[in-house]
Every structure is written in structure tokens, then in C-alpha cells.
Short mmCIF file of C-alpha atoms in Angstrom, two decimals:
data_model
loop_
_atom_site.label_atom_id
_atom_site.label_comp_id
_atom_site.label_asym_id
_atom_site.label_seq_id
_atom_site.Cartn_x
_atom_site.Cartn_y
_atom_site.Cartn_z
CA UNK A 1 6.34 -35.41 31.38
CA UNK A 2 3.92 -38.03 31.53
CA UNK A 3 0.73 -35.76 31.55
CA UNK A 4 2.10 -33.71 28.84
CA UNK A 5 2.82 -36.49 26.05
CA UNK A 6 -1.29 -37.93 27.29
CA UNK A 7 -2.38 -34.14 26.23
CA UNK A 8 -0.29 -34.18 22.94
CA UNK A 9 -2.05 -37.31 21.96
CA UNK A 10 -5.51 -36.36 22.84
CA UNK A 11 -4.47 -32.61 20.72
CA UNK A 12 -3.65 -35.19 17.41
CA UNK A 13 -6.71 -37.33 18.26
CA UNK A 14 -8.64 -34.01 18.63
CA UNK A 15 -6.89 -32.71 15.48
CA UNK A 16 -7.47 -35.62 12.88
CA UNK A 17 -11.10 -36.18 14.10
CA UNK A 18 -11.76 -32.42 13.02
CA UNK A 19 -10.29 -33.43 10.03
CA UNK A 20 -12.25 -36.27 9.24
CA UNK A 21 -15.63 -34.29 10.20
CA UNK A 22 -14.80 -31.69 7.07
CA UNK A 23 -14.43 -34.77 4.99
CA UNK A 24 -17.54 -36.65 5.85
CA UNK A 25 -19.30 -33.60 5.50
CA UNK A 26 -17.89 -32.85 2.09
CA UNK A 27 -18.42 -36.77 0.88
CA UNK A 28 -22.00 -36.16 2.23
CA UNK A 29 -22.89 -32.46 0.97
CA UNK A 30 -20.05 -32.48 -2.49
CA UNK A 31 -19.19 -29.07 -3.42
CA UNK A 32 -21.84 -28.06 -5.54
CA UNK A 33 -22.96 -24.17 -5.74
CA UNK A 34 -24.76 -22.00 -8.66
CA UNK A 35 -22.15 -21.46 -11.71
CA UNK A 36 -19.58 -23.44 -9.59
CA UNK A 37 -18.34 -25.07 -12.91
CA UNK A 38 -17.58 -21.09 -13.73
CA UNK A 39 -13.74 -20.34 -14.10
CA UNK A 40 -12.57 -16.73 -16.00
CA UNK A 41 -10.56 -17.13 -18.83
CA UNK A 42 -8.01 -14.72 -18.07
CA UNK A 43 -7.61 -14.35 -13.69
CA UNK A 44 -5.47 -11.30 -14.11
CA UNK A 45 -8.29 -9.69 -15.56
CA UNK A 46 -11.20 -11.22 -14.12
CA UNK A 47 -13.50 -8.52 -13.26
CA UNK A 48 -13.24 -7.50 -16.62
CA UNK A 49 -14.50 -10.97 -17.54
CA UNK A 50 -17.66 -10.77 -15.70
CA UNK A 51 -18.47 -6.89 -16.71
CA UNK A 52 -17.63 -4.06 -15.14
CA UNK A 53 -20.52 -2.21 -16.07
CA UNK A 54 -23.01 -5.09 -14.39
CA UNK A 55 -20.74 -5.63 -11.32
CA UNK A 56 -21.77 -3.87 -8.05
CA UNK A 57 -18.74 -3.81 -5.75
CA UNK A 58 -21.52 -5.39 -2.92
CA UNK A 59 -22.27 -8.26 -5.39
CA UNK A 60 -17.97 -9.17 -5.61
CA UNK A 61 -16.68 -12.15 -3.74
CA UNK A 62 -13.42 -10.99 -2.96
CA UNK A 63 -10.30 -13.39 -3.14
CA UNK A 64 -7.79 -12.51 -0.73
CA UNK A 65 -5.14 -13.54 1.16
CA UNK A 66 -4.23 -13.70 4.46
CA UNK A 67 -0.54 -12.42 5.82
CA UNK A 68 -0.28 -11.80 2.11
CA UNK A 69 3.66 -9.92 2.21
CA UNK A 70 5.49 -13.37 4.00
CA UNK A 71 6.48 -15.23 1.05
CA UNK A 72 9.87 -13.89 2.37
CA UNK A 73 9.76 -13.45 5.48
CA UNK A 74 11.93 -14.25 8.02
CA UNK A 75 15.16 -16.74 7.54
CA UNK A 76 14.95 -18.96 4.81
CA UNK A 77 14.22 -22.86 6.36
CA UNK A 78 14.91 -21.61 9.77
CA UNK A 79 12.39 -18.46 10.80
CA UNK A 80 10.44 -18.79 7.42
CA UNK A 81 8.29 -21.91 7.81
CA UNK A 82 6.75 -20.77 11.43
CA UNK A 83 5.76 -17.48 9.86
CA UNK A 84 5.18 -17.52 5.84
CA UNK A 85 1.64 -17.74 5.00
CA UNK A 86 1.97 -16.75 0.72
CA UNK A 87 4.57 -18.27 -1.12
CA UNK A 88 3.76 -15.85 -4.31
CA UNK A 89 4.79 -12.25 -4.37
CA UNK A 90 2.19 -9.57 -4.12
CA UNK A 91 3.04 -9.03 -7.82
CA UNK A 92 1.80 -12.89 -8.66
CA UNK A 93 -0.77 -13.03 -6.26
CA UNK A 94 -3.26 -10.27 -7.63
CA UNK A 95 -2.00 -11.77 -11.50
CA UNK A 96 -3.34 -15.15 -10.32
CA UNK A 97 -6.38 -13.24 -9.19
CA UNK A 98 -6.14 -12.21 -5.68
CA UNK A 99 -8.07 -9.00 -5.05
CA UNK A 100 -7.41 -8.19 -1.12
CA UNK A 101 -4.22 -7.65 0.58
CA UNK A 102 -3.61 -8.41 4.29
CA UNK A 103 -0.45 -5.86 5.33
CA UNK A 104 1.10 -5.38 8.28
CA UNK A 105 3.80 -3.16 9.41
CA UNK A 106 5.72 -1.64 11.82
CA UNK A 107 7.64 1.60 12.77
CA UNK A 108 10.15 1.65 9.93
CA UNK A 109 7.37 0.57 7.21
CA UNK A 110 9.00 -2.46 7.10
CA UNK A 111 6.69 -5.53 6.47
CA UNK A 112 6.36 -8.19 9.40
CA UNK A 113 4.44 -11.29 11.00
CA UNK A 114 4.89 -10.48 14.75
CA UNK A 115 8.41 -10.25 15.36
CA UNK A 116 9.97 -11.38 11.93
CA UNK A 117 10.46 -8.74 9.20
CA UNK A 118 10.70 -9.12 5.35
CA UNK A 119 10.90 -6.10 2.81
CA UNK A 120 9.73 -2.41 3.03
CA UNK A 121 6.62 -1.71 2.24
CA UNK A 122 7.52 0.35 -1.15
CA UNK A 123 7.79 -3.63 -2.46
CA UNK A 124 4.60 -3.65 -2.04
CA UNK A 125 3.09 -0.54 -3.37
CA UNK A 126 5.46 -1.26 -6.61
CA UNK A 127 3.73 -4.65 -7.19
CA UNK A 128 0.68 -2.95 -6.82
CA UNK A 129 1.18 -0.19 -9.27
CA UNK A 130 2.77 -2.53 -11.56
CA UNK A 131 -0.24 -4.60 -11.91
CA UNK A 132 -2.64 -1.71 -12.23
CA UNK A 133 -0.66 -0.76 -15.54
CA UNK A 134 -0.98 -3.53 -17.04
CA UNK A 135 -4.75 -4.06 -15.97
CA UNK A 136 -7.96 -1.39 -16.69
CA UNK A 137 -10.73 -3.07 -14.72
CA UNK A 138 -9.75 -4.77 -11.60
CA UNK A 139 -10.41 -3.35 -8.29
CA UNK A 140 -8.01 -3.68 -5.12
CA UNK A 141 -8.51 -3.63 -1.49
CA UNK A 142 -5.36 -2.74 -0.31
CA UNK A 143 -5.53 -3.35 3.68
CA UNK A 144 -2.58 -2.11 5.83
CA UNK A 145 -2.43 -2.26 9.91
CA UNK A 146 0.48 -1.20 12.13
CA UNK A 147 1.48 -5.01 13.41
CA UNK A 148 0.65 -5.71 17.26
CA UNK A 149 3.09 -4.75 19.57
CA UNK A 150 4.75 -2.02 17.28
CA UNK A 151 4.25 1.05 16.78
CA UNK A 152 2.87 3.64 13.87
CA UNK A 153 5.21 4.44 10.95
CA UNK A 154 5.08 8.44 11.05
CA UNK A 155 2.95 9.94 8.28
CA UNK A 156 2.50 7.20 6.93
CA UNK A 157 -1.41 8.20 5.60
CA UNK A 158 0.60 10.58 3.59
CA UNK A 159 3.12 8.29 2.11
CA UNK A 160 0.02 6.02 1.13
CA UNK A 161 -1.65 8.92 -0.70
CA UNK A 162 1.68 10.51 -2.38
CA UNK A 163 2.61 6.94 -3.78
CA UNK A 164 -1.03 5.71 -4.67
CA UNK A 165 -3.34 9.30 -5.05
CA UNK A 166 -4.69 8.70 -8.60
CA UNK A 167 -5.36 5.19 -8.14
CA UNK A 168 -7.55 5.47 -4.86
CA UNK A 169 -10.95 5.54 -4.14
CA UNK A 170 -11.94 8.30 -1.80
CA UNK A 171 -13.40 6.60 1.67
CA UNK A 172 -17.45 7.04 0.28
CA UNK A 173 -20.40 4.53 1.91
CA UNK A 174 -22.57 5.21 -1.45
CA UNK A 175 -19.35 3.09 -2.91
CA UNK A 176 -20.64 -0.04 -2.20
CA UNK A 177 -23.24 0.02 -4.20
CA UNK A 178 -21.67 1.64 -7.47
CA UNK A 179 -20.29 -0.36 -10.31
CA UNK A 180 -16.32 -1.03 -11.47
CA UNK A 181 -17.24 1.41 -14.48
CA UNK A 182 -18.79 4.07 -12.06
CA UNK A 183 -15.45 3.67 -9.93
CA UNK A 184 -13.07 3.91 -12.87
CA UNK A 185 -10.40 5.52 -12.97
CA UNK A 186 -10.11 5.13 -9.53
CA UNK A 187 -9.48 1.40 -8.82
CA UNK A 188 -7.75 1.16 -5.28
CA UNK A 189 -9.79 0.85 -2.02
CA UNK A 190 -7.01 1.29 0.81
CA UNK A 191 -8.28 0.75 4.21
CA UNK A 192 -5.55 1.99 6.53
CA UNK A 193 -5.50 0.99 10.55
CA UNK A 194 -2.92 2.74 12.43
CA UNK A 195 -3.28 1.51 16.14
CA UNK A 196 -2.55 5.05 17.98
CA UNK A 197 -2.70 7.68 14.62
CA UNK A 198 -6.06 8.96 13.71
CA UNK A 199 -8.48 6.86 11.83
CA UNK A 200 -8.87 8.13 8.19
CA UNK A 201 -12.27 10.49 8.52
CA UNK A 202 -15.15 10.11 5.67
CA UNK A 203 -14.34 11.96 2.06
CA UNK A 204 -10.59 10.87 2.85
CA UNK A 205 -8.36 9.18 -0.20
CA UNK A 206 -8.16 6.33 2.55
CA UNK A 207 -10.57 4.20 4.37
CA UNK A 208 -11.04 3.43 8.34
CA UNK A 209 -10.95 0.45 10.51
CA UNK A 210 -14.56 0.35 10.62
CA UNK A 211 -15.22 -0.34 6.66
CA UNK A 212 -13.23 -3.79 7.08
CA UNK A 213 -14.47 -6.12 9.77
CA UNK A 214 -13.74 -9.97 10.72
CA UNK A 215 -14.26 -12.15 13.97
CA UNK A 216 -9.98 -13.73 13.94
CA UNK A 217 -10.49 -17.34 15.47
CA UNK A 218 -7.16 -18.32 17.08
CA UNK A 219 -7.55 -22.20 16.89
CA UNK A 220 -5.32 -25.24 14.84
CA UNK A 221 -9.06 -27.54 14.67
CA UNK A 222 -10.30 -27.19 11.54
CA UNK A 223 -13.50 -28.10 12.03
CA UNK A 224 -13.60 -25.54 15.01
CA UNK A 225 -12.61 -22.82 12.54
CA UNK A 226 -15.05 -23.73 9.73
CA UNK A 227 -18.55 -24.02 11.83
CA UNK A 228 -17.07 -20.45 13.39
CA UNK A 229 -16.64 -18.95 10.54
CA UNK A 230 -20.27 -20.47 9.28
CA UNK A 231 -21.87 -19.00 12.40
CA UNK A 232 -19.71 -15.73 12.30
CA UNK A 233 -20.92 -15.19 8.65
CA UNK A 234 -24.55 -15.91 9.44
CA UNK A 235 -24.76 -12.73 12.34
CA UNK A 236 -24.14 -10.30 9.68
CA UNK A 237 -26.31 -8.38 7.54
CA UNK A 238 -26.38 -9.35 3.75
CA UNK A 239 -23.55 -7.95 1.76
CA UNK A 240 -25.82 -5.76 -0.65
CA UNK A 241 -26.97 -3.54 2.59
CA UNK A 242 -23.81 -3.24 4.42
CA UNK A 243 -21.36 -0.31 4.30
CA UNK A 244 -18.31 -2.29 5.16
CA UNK A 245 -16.09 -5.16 4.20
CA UNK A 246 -17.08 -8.50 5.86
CA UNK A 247 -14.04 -11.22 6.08
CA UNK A 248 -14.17 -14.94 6.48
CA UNK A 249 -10.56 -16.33 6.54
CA UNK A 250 -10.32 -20.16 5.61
CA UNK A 251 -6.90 -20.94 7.26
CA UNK A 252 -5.97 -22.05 10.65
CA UNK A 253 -2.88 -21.10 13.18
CA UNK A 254 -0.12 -22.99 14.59
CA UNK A 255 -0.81 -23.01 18.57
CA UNK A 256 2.20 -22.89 21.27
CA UNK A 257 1.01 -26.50 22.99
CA UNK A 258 1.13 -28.18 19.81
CA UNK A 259 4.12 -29.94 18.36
CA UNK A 260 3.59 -29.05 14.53
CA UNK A 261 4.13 -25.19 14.69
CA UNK A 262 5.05 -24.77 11.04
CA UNK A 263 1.94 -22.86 8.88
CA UNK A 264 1.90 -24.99 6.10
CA UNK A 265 0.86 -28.03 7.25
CA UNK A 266 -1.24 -26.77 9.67
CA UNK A 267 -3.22 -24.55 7.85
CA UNK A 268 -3.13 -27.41 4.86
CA UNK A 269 -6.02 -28.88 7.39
CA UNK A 270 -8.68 -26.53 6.23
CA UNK A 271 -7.09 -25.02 2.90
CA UNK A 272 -8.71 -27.67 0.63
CA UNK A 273 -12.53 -27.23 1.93
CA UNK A 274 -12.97 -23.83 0.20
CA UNK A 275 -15.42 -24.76 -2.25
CA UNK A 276 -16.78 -26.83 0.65
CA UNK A 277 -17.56 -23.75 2.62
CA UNK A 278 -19.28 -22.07 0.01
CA UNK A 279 -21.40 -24.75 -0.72
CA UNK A 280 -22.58 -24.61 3.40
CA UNK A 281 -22.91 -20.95 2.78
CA UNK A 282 -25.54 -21.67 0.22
CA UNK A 283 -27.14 -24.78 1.77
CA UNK A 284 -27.18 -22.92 5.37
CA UNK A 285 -28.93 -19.97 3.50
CA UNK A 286 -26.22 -17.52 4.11
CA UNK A 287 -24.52 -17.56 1.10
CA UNK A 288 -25.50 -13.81 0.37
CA UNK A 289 -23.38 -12.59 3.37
CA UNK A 290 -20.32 -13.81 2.09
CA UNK A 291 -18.19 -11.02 0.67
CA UNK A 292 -14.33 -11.25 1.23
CA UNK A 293 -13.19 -14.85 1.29
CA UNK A 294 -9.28 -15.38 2.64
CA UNK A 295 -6.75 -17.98 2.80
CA UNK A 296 -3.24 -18.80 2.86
CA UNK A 297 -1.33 -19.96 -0.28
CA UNK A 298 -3.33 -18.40 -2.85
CA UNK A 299 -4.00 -21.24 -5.25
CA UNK A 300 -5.88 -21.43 -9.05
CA UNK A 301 -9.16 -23.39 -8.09
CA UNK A 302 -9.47 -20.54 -4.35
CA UNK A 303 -9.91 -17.80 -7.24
CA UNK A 304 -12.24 -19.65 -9.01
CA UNK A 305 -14.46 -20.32 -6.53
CA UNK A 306 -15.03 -16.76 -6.01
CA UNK A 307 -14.54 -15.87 -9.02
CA UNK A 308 -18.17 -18.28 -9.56
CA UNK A 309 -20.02 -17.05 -6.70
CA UNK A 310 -19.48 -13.68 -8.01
CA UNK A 311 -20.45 -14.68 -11.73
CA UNK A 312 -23.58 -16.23 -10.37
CA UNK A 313 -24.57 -12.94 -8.77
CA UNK A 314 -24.00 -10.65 -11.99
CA UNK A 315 -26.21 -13.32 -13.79
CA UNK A 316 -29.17 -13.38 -11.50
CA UNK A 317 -28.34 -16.99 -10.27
CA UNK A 318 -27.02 -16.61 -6.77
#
């Protein structure tokens, strides 16, 4: 018992001086970036803001969120809190300017977070189609995976095409470097990863594994995470000559030793150095790797920030 409560204590001591690193190094470095000051007028429509016809889809720093179909999952107050990483619908998430969906699913296309289930995954695809009606410009990465430890929904690759066929954007490498307007009316990138079906093949109306990539740190130290993530970022090619998706997620997990196993507050360690990270990305000389940018609970001023970096590229400034 003894031992036990001695390693809980060193975990908080561990945990808060993480902390406190991010903040020095923020009071040290600020949060200062090219066209940081930069926020769109109008977020549901903020591609169309910077200019589709100037806009490379290599030059975009995507917002996006991670777990993005929890904001009901599980019980309310009693499963919820230990597995809800969005508190926005995927309706309000892509109006507030999210452009990258994290899905995962399971036999039934049902949506879920390990064991815990929310709504089918038609909720989805309706929010989805709803906001492309209203919208002409923006462009969606629409990322579904068959959850670990289930199994595929059957023809599912089918159901994605029948329900979303006119909107998507046929799995092409020579995509990357076309703009929105070349891409139009096409505007849905859907990267499916079944974990036993076949991989979508090249030409398909979906897109493989292989086109979306990220190292997943499993950690609660937020300091841990960020420098990872810094490093991670800095073994990859530059964005405008890859042919796949690179993404940095800035959230940390819960961990089964610690106490505090609700996602909110833990992943409220590293959700406010955002702009913080970008500003590394630049000042570590990396910054033109960075491509998709995640977190949990979407906010305003995470949009923005991308919204900047990718304003500053259009305009020659980044």
C-alpha cells in the first residue's frame, strides 16, 4: 500500500513538473509564428477564405480532431467522462472549422472508443453531407478504422461509396499537389482502414491506410508528448513532397496507474500549448512538415491557428 501511494506522488510530481516545463518554455519562446494574428472571418467556410484557386491541398494545415464521434458516447456522467474526447457533434465541429475526422467502428457500424458505443455511423455521414450542402469550397478528410479488438463491418467500402460517391475524391497521389478548385466538385477525401478487409487499391473512390500516417504516443506527461511529437514531425519529409497525410495529435491519454482517468482534465495538460507547438515547429525549422494538426475539444483559437499557418503558406510567408 505503502509503495503504491510513494509512486502516485512521484506520477503528480512527475506530472505537474511536465506541466510547468510547457509553461516556461512558452513564457520564454511566446507564441509568435508568420500571420499568427490571422483568423478567417467565416470558419465554416474557411478555405474559401484563403482561395481555393491558390490553395494546394500539400500547403493546408489541417484542423482535426481526435476520437471526433464521442461527444456521446458511453453513459452520461458515469462511462462518458473516461471516454469522450469532442463535446461538439460532427455537424458543429467541421462548422467551427474542423477539417479531419478520427472514426472508429466496429462490426455493426456502430461508433465506439474501445469498448463503449455511441450512435451508428449513418449520424455521421448525415452531418457530413449536411455540411457539404451548405458549403462549396471546403475539403474533408473523412478517416474511418474498424476499432481494435473488433471486427470489420461487412461491405462496408460499399456503404461508404453508395452514401458519399459524388462527394469523394478518387484515391490519386498527383492529388496532393492539385488545388481545392482543381478538386471541385469532388470535396471528400475518405481514407478507409479495415483491419482484416482489403485495403482500398489506387484509382479507388476511397483511400488506404498508407495515405494517413502518425507515430500514437500512449503517455499522460505532457511535456513527454510535445518534444515526441516535435521529434516525430522532424523525421518526415516536407509536406509539399509527400504522398500521404502526416498527423501530429496535441492531446494526451488517461493511463491505468494514474488516479485521474477522466480525458478532460488530463488531456487539458497539453490542450492549451497549440499555438505553442507551432511556434517550436517554426523556431526548430520544421514547421514545413506540419500538415494535419489534432486535438481533443475542438475549440475557436485550435482552428485559427491552422487556419494562420495555412494563410501564411498561400501568401508566400511561411
Amino acid at each position: 500500500m505503502g509503495s503504491e501511494v510513494s509512486k502516485q506522488v512521484e506520477r503528480r510530481k512527475a506530472i505537474a513538473a511536465e506541466k510547468k516545463t510547457l509553461c516556461d518554455l512558452h513564457q520564454s519562446c511566446g507564441e509568435e509564428f508568420p500571420s499568427c494574428a490571422y483568423k478567417p472571418s467565416d470558419r465554416k467556410n474557411w478555405m474559401a477564405g484563403v482561395n481555393p484557386e491558390k490553395l494546394h491541398i500539400n500547403k493546408i494545415v489541417w484542423p482535426g480532431t481526435h476520437d471526433s464521434a464521442t461527444n456521446k458516447i458511453g453513459v452520461p456522467c458515469i462511462t462518458r467522462p473516461f471516454a469522450q474526447c469532442q463535446n461538439l457533434s460532427i455537424y458543429q465541429q467541421l462548422e467551427k472549422g474542423n477539417r479531419v475526422l478520427d472514426i472508429r467502428i466496429q462490426e455493426d457500424r456502430k461508433v465506439c472508443h474501445g469498448i463503449l458505443l455511441t450512435y451508428n455511423i449513418d449520424v455521421v455521414i448525415n452531418d457530413v453531407k449536411k455540411f457539404l450542402s451548405e458549403t462549396q469550397y471546403e475539403i474533408i478528410i473523412l478517416e474511418i478504422r474498424t476499432e481494435f479488438g473488433h471486427e470489420d463491418p461487412p461491405e462496408f467500402d460499399k456503404y461508404l461509396v453508395d452514401q458519399l460517391g459524388e462527394f469523394l475524391i478518387p484515391q490519386d497521389d498527383h492529388v496532393f499537389d492539385r488545388t481545392i478548385s482543381e478538386l471541385l466538385p469532388k470535396r471528400v477525401i475518405c481514407v478507409w482502414k479495415p483491419r482484416k478487409s482489403p485495403q482500398p487499391k489506387a484509382g479507388s473512390p476511397l483511400w488506404n491506410a498508407g495515405h494517413l500516417k502518425d507515430d500514437w504516443i500512449d503517455t499522460d506527461l505532457p511535456s513527454t508528448k510535445f518534444e515526441s511529437n516535435l521529434k516525430n514531425l522532424s523525421n518526415q519529409p516536407p509536406a509539399s513532397s509527400r504522398k500521404f497525410f502526416y498527423r501530429v495529435e496535441n492531446t494526451v491519454t488517461p493511463q491505468a496507474d494514474n488516479p485521474v482517468l477522466c480525458v478532460k482534465p488530463v488531456t487539458g495538460r497539453i490542450h492549451g500549448f497549440a499555438r505553442l507547438f507551432i511556434t517550436q515547429c517554426f523556431s526548430r525549422g520544421i514547421a514545413d512538415r506540419l500538415q494535419i494538426f489534432s486535438t481533443d475539444f475542438i475549440d475557436e483559437d485550435f482552428v485559427d491557428a491552422c487556419v494562420a499557418v495555412t494563410y501564411a503558406r498561400v501568401e508566400g510567408k511561411a
